[in-house]
Coordinates of C-alpha atoms and ligand atoms in Angstrom, one line a residue:
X1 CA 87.1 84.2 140.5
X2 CA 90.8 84.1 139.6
X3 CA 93.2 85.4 142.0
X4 CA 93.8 89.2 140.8
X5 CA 97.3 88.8 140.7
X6 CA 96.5 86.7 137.8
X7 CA 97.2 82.8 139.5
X8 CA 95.1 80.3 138.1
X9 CA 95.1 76.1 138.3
X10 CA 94.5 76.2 134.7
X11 CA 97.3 74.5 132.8
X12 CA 97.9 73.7 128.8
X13 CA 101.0 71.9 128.3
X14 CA 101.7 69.6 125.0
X15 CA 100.7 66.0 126.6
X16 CA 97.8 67.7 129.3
X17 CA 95.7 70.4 129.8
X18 CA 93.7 71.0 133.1
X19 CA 90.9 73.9 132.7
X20 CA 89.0 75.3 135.8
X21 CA 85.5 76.6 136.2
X22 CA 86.8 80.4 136.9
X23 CA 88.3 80.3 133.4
X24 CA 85.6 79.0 131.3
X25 CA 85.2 81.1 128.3
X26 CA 81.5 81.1 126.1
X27 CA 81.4 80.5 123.1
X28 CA 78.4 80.7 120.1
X29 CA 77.7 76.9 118.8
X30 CA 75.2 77.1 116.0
X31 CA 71.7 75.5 116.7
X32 CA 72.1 76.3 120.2
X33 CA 69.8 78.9 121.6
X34 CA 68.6 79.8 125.0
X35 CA 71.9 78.3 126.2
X36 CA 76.2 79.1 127.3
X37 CA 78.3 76.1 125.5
X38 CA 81.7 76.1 126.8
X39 CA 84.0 74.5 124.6
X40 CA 86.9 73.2 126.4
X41 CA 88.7 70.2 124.5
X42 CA 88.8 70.8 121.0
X43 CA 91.9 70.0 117.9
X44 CA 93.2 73.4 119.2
X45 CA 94.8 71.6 121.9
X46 CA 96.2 68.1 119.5
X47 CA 92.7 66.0 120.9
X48 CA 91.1 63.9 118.4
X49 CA 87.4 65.0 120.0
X50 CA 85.2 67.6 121.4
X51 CA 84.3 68.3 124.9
X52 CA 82.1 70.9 125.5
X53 CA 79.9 72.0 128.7
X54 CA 76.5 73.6 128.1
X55 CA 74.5 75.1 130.6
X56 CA 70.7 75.7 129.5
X57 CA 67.6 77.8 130.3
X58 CA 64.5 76.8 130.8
X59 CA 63.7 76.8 127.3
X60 CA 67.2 75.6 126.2
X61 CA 67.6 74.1 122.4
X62 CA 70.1 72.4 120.4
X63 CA 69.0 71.4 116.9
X64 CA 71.7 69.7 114.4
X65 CA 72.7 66.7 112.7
X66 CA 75.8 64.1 114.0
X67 CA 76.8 64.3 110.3
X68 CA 80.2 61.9 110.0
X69 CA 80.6 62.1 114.2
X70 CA 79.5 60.5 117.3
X71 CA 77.6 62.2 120.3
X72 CA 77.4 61.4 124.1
X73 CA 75.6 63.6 126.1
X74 CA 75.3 63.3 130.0
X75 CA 73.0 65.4 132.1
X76 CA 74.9 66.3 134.8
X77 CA 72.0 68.4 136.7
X78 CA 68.8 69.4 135.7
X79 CA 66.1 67.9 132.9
X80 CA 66.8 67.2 128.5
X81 CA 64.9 65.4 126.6
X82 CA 66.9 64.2 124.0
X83 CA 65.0 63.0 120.6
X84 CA 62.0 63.1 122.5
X85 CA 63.6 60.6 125.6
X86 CA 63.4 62.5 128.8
X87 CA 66.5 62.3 130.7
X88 CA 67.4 63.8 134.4
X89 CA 70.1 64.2 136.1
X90 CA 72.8 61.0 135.2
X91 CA 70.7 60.3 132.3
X92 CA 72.6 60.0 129.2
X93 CA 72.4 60.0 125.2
X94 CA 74.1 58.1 122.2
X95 CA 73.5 59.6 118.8
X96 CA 75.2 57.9 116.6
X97 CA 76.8 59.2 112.8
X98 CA 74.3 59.9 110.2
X99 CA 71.5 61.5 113.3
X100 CA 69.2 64.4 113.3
X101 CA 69.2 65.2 117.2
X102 CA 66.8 67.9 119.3
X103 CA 68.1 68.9 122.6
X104 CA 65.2 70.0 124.9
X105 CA 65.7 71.6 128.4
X106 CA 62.8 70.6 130.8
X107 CA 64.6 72.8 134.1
X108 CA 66.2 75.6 134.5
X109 CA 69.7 74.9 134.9
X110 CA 70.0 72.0 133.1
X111 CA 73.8 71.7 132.6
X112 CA 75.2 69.1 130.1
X113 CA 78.4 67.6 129.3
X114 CA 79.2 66.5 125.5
X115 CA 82.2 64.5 123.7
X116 CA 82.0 64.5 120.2
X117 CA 84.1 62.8 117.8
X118 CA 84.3 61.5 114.1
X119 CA 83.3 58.1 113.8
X120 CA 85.5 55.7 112.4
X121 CA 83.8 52.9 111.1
X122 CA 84.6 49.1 110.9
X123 CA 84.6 46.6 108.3
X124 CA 81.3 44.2 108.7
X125 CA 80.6 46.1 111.8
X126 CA 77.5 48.5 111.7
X127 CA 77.4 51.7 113.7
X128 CA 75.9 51.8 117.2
X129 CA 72.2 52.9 117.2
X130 CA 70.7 56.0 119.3
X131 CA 70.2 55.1 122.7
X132 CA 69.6 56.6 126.3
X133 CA 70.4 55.3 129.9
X134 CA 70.8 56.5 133.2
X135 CA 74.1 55.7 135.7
X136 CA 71.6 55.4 138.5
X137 CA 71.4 51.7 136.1
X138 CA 74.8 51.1 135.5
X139 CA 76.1 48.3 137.9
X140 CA 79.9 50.4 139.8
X141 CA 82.3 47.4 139.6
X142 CA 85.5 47.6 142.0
X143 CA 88.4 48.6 139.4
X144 CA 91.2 45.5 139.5
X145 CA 89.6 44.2 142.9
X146 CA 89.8 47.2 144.6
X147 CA 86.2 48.2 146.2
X148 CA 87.8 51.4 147.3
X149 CA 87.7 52.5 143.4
X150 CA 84.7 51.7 141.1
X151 CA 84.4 52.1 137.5
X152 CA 80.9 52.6 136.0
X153 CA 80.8 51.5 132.4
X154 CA 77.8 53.6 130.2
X155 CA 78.5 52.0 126.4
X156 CA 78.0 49.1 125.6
X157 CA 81.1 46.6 125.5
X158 CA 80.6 46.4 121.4
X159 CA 82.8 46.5 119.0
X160 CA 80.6 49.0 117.0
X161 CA 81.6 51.6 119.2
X162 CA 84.6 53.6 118.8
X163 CA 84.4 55.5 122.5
X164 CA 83.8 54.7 126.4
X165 CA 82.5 56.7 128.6
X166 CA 82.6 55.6 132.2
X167 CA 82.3 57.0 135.9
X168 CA 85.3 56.1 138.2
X169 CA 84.4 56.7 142.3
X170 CA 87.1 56.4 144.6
X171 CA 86.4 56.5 148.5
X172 CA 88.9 59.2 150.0
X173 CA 92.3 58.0 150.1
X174 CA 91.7 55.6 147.1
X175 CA 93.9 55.6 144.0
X176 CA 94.3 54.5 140.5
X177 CA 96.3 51.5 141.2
X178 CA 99.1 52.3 139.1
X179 CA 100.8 55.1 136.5
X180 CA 99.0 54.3 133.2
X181 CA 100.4 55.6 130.3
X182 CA 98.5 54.0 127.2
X183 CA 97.4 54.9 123.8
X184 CA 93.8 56.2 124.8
X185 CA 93.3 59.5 124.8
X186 CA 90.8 60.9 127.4
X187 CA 88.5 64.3 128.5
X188 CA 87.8 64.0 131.8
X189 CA 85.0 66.1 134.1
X190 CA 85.2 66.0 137.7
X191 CA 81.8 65.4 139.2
X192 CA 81.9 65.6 143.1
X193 CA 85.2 65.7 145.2
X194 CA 88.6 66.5 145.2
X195 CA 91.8 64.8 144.7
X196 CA 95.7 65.1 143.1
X197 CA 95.8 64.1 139.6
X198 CA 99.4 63.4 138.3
X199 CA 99.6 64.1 134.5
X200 CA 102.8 63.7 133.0
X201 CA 105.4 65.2 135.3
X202 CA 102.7 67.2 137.3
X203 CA 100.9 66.6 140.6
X204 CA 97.4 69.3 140.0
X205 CA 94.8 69.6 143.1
X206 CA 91.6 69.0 141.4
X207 CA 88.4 69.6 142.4
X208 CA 84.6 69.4 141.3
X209 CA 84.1 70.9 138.2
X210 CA 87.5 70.7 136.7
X211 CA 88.4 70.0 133.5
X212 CA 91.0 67.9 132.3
X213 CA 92.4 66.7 128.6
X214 CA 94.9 63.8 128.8
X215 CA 96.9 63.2 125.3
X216 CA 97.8 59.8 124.3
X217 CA 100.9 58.7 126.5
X218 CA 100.0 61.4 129.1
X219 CA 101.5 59.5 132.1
X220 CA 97.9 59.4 134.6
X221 CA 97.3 59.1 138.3
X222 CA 94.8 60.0 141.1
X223 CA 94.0 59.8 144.4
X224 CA 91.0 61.3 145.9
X225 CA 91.5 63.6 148.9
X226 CA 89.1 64.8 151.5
X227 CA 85.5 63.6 153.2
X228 CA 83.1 62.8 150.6
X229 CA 84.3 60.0 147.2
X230 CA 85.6 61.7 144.3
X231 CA 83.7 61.0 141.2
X232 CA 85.0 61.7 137.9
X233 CA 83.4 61.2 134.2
X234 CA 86.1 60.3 131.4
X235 CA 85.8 59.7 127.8
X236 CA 88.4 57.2 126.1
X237 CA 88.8 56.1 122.4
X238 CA 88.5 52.8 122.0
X239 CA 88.4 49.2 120.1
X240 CA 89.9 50.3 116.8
X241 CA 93.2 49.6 115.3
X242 CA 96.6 51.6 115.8
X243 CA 97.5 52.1 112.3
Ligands
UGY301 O1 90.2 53.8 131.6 C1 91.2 54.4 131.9 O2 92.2 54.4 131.2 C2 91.3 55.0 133.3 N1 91.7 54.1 134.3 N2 92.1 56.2 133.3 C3 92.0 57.2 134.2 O3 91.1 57.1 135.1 N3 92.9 58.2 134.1
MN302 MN1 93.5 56.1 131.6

């Protein structure tokens, strides 16, 4: 719960925004029944994607078509099949533009994470195809040498895609290694752990569950605090031109 005095951690500023779980509002998504989406990222805020949380019943459903975007969904507890595939917890989905999808709960709370985006296509490139993994699979490479910080990589390194999603996990006391500032915009979850995340001019405690939306340019650092590794999921628009 919020503070009653009305204090929160939740921040919207132009280049930032950092939502916390005690904020969350619902929201009705259409072809979603038996189900609380939580729509947290959007173009209300200036992002170029979608980031929505969904927490499912047992008999959870989401029925739709990708249309013109792009969906990745990650199971971050619980059981989905998605187009038939069954997928537990750290399983994940690609649908790519042009897809008919079925979302399937298989557990009671089954929670899922989802970025969304138009997808911009390439010349002599074809679109990704559907596919599923797990991160259990995903080989955590140290992030510039250091094995302190490791960067999971779900997506394929391809061309054809126009978004990452990876898994960063820093042992306590690691850290980015630098301030980025860069052109990528990203939507970021926090999985496990805690940490200080400097965005822009801010320094924000952050903690599991936290939400955060960083705007192209958004200066960016972290270092995770505490006893157990801080693991975050990010998405990050990628491999297409500037102009
Ligand atoms: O991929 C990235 O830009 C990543 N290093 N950013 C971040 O974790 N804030
Ligand atoms: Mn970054």
């Amino acid at each position: 719960m919020n503070h009653p005095l009305g204090t929160s951690r939740n921040v919207v500023k132009e280049r930032y925004a950092l939502f916390t779980p005690a904020g969350f509002v619902p929201s009705v998504l259409p072809g979603w029944t038996n189900c609380t989406p939580f729509v947290l990222i959007s173009q209300g805020l200036g992002a170029n994607f979608v980031q929505t949380l969904i927490a499912l019943d047992r008999n959870g459903r989401g029925e739709g078509a990708t249309g013109e975007s792009e969906i990745f969904a990650f199971v971050i507890e619980g059981k989905c099949a998605v187009n038939k595939r069954q997928l537990g917890a750290g399983g994940f989905a690609y649908l790519p533009p042009g897809s008919d999808y079925e979302f399937r709960s298989a557990a009671k709370n089954t929670r899922l994470l989802i970025f969304q985006k138009r997808y911009e296509s390439l010349a002599n490139t074809a679109a990704p195809e559907f596919l599923t993994g797990d991160e259990a699979q995903v080989e955590a490479r140290p992030f510039l040498g250091d094995p302190h910080a490791r960067l999971k990589t779900l997506l394929p390194d391809s061309l054809a895609f126009d978004m990452a999603v990876n898994i960063f996990t820093y042992d306590p006391g690691a850290a980015l290694p630098f301030v980025e500032t860069h052109i990528m915009e990203h939507g970021l979850l926090m999985l496990a752990g805690a940490g200080v995340y400097r965005l822009d001019a801010d320094w924000n405690p952050v903690q599991t569950g936290d939400v955060i939306w960083m705007a192209p340019y958004c200066p960016q650092w972290f270092v995770a605090l505490g006893t157990e590794p801080a693991r975050y999921i990010y998405y990050k628009d990628v491999n297409r031109s500037p102009l």
